[in-house]
CSV table of C-alpha atoms in Angstrom, one decimal:
chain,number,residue,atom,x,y,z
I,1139,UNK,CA,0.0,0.0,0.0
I,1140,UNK,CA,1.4,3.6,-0.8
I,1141,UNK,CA,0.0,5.0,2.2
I,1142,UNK,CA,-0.3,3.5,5.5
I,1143,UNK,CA,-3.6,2.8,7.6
I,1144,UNK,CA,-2.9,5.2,10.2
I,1145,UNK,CA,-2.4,8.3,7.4
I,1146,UNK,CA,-5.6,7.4,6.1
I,1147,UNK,CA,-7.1,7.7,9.1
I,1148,UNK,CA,-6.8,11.0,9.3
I,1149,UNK,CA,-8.0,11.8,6.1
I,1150,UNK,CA,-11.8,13.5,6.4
I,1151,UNK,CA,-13.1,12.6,2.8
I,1152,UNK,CA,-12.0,9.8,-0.3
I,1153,UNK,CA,-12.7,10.9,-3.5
I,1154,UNK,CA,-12.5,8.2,-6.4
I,1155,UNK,CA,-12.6,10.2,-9.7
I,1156,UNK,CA,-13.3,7.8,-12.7
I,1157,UNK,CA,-13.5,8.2,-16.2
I,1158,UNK,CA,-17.5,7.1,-16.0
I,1159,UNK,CA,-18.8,8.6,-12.3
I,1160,UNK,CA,-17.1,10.4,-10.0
I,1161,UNK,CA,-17.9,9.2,-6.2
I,1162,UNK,CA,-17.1,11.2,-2.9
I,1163,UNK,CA,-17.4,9.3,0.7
I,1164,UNK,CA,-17.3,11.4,3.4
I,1165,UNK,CA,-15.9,10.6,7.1
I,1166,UNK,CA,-19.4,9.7,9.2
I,1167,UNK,CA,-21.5,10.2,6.6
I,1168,UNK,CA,-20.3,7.9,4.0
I,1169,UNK,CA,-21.6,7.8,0.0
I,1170,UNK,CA,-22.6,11.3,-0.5
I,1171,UNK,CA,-22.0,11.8,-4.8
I,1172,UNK,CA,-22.2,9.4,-7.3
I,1173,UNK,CA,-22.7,11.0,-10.6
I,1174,UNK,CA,-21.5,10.5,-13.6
I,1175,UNK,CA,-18.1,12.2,-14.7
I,1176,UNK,CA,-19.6,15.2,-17.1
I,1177,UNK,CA,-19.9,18.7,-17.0
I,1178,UNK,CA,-21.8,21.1,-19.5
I,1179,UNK,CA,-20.4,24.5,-20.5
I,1180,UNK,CA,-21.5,27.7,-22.4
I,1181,UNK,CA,-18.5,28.4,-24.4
I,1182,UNK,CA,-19.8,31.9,-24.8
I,1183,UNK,CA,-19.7,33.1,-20.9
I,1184,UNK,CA,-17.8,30.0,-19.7
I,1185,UNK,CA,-20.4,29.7,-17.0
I,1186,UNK,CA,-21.1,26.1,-15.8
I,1187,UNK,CA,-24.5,24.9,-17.1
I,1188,UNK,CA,-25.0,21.3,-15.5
I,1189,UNK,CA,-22.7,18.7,-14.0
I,1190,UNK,CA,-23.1,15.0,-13.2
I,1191,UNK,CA,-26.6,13.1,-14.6
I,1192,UNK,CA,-28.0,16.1,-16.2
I,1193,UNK,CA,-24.7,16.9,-17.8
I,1194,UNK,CA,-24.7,13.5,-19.4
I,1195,UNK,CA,-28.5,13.5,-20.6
I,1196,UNK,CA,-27.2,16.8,-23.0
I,1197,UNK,CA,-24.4,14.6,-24.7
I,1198,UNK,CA,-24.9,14.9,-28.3
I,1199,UNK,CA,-27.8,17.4,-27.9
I,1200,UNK,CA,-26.6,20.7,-27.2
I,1201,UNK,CA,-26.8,23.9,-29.2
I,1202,UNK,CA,-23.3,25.3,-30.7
I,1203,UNK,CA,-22.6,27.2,-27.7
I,1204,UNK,CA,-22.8,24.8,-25.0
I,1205,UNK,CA,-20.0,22.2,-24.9
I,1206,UNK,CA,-20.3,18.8,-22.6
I,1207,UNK,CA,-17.0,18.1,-21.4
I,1208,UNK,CA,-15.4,14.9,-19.5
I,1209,UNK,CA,-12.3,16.4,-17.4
I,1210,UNK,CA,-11.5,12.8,-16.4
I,1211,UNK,CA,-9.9,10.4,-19.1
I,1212,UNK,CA,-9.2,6.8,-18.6
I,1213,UNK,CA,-8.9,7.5,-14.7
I,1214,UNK,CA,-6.4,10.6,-14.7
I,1215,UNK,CA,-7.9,14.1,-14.4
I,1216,UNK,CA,-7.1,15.5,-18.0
I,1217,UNK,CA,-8.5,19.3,-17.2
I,1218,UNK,CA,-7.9,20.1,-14.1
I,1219,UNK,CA,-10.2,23.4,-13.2
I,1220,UNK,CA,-12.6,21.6,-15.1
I,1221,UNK,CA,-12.6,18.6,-12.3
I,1222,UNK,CA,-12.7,21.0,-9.7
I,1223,UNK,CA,-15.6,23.0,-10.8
I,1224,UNK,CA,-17.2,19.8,-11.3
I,1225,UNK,CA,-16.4,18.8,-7.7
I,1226,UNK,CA,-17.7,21.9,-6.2
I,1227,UNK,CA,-21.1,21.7,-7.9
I,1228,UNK,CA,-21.3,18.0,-7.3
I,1229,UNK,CA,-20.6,18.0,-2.9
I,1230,UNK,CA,-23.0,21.2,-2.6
I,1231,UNK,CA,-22.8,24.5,-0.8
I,1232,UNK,CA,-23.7,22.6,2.6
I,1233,UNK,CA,-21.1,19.8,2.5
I,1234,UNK,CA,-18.7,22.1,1.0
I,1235,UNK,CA,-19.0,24.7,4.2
I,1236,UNK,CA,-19.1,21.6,6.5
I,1237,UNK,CA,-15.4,20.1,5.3
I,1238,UNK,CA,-14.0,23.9,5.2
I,1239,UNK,CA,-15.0,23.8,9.1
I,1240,UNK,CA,-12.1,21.3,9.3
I,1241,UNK,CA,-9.2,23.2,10.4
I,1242,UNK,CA,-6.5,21.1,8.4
I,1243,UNK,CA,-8.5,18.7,5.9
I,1244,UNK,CA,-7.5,16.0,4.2
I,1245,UNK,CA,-8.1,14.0,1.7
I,1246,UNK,CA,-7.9,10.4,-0.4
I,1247,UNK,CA,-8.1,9.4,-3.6
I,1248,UNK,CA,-7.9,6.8,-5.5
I,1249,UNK,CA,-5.1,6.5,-8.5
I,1250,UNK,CA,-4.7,3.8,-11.6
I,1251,UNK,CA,-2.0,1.0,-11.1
I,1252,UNK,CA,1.2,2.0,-12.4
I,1253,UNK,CA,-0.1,6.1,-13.2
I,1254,UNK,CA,2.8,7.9,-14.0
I,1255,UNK,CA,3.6,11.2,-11.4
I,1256,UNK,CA,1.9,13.6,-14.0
I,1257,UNK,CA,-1.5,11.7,-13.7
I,1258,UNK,CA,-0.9,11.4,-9.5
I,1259,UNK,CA,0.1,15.5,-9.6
I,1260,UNK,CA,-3.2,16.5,-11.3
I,1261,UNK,CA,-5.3,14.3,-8.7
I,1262,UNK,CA,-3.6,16.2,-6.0
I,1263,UNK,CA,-3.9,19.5,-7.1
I,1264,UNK,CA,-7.6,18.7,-8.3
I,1265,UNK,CA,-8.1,18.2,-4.6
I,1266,UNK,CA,-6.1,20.9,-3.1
I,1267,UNK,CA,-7.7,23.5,-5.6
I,1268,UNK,CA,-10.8,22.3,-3.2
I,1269,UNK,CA,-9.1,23.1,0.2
I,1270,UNK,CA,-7.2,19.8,1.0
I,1271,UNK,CA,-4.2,20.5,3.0
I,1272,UNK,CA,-3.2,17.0,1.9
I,1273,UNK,CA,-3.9,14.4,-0.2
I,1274,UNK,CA,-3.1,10.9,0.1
I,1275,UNK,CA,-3.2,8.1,-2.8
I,1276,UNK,CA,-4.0,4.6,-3.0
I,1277,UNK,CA,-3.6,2.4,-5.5
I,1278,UNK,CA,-7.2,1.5,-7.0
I,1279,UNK,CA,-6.3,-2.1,-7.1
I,1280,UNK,CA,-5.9,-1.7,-3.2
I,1281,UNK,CA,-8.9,0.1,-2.7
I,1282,UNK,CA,-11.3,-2.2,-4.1
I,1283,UNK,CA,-10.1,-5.3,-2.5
I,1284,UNK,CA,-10.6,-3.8,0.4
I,1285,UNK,CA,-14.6,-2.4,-0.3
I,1286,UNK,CA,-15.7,-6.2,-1.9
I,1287,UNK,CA,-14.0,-7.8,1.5
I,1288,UNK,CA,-11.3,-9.3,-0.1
I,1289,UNK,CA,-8.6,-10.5,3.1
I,1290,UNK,CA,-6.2,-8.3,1.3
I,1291,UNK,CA,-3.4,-8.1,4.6
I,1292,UNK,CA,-3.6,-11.6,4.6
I,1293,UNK,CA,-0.6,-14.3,3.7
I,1294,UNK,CA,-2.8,-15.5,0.6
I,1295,UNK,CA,-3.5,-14.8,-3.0
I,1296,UNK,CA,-6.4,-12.9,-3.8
I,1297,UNK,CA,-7.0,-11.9,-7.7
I,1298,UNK,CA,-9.2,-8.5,-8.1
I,1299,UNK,CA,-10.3,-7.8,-11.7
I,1300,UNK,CA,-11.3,-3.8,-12.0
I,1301,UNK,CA,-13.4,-3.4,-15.1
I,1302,UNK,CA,-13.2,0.4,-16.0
I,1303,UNK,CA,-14.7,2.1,-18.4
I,1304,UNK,CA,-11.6,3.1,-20.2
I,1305,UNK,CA,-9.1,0.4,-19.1
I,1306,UNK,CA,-9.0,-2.9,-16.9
I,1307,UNK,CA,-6.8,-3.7,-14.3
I,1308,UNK,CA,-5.9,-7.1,-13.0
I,1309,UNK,CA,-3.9,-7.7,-9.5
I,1310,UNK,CA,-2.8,-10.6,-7.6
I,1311,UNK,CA,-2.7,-9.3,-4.1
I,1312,UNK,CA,-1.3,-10.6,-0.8
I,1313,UNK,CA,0.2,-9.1,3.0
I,1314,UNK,CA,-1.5,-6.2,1.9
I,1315,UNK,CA,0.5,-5.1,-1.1
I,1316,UNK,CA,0.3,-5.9,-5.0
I,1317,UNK,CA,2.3,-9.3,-6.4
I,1318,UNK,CA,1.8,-8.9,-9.5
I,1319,UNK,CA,-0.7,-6.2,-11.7
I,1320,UNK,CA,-1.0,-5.4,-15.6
I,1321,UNK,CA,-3.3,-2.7,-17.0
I,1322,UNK,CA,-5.0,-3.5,-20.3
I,1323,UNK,CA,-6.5,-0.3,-22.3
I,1324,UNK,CA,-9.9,-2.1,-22.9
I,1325,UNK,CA,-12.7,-1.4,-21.0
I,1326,UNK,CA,-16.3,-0.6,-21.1
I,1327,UNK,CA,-16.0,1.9,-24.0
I,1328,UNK,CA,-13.8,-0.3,-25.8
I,1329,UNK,CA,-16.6,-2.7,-25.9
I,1330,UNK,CA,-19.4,-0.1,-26.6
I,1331,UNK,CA,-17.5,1.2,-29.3
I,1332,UNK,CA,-16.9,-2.4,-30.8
I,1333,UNK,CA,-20.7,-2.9,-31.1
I,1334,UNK,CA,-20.9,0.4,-32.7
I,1335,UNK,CA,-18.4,0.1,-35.1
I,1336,UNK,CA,-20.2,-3.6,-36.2
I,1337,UNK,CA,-23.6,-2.1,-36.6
I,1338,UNK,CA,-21.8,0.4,-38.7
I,1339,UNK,CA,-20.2,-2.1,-41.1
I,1340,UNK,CA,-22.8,-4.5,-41.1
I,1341,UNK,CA,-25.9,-3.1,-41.4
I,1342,UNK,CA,-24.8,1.0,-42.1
I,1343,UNK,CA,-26.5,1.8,-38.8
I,1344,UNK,CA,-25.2,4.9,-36.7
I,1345,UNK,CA,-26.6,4.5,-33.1
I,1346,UNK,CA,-27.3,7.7,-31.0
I,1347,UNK,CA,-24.7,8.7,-28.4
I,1348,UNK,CA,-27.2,7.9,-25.7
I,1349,UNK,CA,-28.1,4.6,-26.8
I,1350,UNK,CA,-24.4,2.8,-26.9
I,1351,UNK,CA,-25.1,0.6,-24.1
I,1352,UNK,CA,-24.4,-2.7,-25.5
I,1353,UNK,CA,-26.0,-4.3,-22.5
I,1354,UNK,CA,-29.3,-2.6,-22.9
I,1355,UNK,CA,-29.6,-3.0,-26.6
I,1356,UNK,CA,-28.2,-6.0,-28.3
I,1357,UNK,CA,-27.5,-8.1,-24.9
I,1358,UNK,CA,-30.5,-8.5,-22.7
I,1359,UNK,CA,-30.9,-12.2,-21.8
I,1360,UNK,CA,-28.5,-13.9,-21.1
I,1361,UNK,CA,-25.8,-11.4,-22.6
I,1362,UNK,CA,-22.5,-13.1,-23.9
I,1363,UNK,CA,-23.7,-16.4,-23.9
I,1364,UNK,CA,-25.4,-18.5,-26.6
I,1365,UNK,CA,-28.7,-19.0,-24.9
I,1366,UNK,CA,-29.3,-15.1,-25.1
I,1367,UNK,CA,-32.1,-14.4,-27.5
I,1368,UNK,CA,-31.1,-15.2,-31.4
I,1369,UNK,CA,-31.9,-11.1,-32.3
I,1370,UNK,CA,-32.6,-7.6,-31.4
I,1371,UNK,CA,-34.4,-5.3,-33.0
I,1372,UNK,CA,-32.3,-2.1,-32.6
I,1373,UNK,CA,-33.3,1.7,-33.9
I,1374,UNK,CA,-30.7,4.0,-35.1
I,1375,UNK,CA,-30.1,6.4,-38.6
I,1376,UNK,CA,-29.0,5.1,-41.9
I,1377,UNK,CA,-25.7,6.1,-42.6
I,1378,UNK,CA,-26.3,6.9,-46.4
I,1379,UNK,CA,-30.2,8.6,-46.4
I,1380,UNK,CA,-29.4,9.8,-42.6
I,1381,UNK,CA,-33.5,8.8,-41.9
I,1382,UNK,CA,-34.1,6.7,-38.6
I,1383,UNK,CA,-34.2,3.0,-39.3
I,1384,UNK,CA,-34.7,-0.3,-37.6
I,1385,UNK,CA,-33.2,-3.6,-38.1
I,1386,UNK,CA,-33.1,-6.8,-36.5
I,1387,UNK,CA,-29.4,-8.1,-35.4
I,1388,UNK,CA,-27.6,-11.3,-35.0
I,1389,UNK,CA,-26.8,-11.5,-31.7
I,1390,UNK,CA,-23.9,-14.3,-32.3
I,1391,UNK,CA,-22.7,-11.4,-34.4
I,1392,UNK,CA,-22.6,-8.8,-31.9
I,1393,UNK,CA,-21.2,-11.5,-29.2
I,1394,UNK,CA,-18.0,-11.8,-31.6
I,1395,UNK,CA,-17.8,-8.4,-32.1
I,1396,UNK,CA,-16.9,-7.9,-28.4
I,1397,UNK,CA,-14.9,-11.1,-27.9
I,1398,UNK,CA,-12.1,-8.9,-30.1
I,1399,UNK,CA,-11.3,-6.3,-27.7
I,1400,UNK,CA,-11.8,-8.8,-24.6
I,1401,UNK,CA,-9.2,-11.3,-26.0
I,1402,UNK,CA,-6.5,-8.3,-24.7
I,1403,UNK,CA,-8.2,-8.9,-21.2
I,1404,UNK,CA,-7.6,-12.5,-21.3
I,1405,UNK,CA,-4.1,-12.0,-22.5
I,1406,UNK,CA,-3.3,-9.6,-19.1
I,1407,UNK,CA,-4.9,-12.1,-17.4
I,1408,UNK,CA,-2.7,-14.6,-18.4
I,1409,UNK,CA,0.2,-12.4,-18.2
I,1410,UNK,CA,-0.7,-11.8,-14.1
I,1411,UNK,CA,-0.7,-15.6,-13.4
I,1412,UNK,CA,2.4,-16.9,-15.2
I,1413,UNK,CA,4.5,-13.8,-13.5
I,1414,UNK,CA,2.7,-14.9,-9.9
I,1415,UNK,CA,5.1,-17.5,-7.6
I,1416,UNK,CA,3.6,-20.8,-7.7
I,1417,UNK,CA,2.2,-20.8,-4.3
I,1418,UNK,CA,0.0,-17.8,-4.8
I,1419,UNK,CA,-1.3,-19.3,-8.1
I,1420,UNK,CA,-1.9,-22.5,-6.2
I,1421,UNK,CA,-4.4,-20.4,-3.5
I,1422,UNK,CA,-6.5,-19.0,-6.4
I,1423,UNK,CA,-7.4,-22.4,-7.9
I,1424,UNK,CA,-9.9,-22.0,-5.1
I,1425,UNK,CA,-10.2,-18.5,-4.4
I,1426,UNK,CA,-10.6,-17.4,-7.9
I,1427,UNK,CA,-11.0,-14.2,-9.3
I,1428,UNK,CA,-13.1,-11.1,-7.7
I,1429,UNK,CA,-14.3,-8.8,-10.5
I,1430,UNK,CA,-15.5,-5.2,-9.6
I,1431,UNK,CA,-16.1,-2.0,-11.6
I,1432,UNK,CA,-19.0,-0.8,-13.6
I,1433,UNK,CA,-18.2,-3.5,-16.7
I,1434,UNK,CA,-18.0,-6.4,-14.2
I,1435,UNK,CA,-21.7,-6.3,-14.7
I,1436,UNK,CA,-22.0,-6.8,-18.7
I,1437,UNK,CA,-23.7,-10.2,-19.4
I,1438,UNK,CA,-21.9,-13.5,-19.4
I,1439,UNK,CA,-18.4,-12.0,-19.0
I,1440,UNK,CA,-18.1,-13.9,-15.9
I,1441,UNK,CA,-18.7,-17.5,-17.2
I,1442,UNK,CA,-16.5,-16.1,-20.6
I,1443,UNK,CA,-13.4,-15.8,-17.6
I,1444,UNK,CA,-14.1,-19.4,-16.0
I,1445,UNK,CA,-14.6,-21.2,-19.6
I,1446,UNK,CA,-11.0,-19.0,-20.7
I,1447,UNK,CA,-9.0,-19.0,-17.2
I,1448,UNK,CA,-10.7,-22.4,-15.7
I,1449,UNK,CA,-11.0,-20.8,-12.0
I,1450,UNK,CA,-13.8,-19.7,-10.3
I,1451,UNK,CA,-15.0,-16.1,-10.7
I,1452,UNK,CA,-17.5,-14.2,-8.9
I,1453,UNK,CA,-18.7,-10.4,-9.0
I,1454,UNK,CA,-18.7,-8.1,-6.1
I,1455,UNK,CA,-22.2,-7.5,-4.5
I,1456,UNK,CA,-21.6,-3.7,-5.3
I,1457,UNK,CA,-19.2,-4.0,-7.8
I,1458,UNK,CA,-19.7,-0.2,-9.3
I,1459,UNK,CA,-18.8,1.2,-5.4
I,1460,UNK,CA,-16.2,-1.1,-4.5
I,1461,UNK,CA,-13.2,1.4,-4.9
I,1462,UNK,CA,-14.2,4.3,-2.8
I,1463,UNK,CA,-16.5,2.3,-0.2
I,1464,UNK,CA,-13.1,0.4,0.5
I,1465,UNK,CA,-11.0,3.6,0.7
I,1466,UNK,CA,-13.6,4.9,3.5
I,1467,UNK,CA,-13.2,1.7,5.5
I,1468,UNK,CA,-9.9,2.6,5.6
I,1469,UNK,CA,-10.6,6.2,7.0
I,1470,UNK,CA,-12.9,4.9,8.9
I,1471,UNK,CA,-10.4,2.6,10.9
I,1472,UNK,CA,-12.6,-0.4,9.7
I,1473,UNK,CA,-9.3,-2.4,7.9
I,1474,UNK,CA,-6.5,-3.3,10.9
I,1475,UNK,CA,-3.1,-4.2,9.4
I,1476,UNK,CA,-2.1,-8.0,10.0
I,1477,UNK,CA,0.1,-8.0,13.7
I,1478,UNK,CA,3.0,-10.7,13.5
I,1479,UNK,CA,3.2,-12.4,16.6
I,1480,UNK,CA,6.9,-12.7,17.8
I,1481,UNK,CA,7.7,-16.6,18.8
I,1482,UNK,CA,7.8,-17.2,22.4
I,1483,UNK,CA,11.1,-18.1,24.3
């Protein structure tokens, strides 16, 4: 862990700012914003319009003037004022006068395995811009082991899968600290933008910006798996006449549009276990591997993982919440490091 238990204790607030929804816990009154990561602004006055839900409903159907922004970008904080405007509007007037009552406040946040010192500078001074004295970071991987319950400061392997919407990250965790870890560049929008692109070439279908959700519209059912229903009727605009059409698609077509970008997910996974020693390996036969994250929940990608990886695999009960509901237990005091007994005599 970069931090240890007793600095995070002192923090007051954890903040896990994600490419999809940005979530803030606060010390005592835990889960108070989880919006999505979008803010909408009039490029004329550069006023702030809308942030969070609201924000996101205007994708695609704005007026010249007002732009919708994302100052978060595959888990690193791309725009910095942006974020912190965002931040502002999302805690609220009353929250926001409630942490400036604490006379040296501090805060956590959550960072991407491996993000360079340029990514883990903007997250700081995106919190300091918001009166943090300090900030403290902990590796994403740690965090949500820790929120699905995972006996992370324990002697044995535990494998935590983090399905992110721009990226996923797969860890091999034990004592507390990371093993092993690779970070593949596919995630949830990888896979929406794989179904887009096949409707595109197949059937010359352009889907609206709000209507991407695989899940929702070509996967209901059973999802990734062959017992799912055979088609789906799906509504978009032709790409040549630009009128809104409907078509009915293969579903076994859609499924092996995604497989192509989650083949790079099974490769990292792969990569994880043959750099793991042989005893860790030898735990997860049984313990398997623990996905969280928004994209943990897309259809049949858990069965997908035990028919590729032969282990068992399970999904978190709150998989979305995992990362910043495990950084509060930690400010909390909740997680106790393991104490080593010293032999007697």
């Amino acid at each position: 862990m970069t931090v240890s238990l007793e600095q995070l204790r002192r923090c007051h607030v954890a903040v896990d700012l994600g490419a999809a929804r940005t979530r803030v816990y606060v010390k005592g009154a835990g889960l108070v914003v989880d919006e999505p990561s979008v803010a909408a602004v009039n490029t004329r006055t550069g006023a702030l319009i809308a942030v969070g839900t609201f924000a996101e409903r205007m994708t695609g159907r704005t007026p010249d003037y007002i732009r919708v922004v994302r100052p978060v970008s595959g888990g690193t904080v791309v725009d910095i004022e942006m974020a912190q405007r965002m931040l502002r509007h999302l805690l609220g007037e009353k929250l926001r006068r409630a942490l400036r009552r604490k006379p040296r406040l501090r805060a956590a946040a959550c960072t991407p395995h491996d993000a360079d010192p340029l990514a883990q500078r903007a997250a700081v001074e995106t919190l300091v811009g918001l009166g943090a004295r300090r900030v403290e970071l902990v590796d994403t991987l740690i965090a949500a082991a820790v929120g699905c319950g995972l006996p992370v400061e324990q002697p044995t392997a535990t494998m935590i899968m983090v399905c992110g919407a721009a990226a996923t990250q797969v860890a091999v965790l034990s004592l507390g600290s990371i093993v092993t870890a690779q970070r593949i560049p596919v995630g949830g929008e990888a896979i929406d933008h794989a179904v887009v692109q096949h409707l595109r070439h197949a059937h010359e279908l352009m889907l609206p910006s709000q209507a991407v959700r695989p899940l929702q519209l070509a996967l209901h059912g059973n999802g990734l798996t062959s017992e799912g229903p055979a088609s789906t009727l799906i509504h978009g605009r032709d790409v040549a006449t630009g009128l809104a059409r409907s078509v009915h698609v293969d579903t076994a077509a859609v499924r092996d549009a995604i497989h192509t970008p989650l083949t790079a997910v099974l490769d990292g996974i792969g990569k994880v276990l043959r750099d793991c020693p042989p005893d860790l390996v030898a735990d997860l036969t049984d313990r398997g591997i623990m996905m969280v994250g928004g994209s943990a929940l897309l259809p049949g990608l858990d069965q997908m993982l035990r028919d590729a990886t032969g282990m068992p695999v399970a999904i978190a009960e709150r998989p979305d919440v995992c990362a910043v509901l495990g950084l509060g237990a930690m400010l909390e005091g909740k997680i106790a490091p393991m104490v080593l007994n010293p032999l007697a005599g």
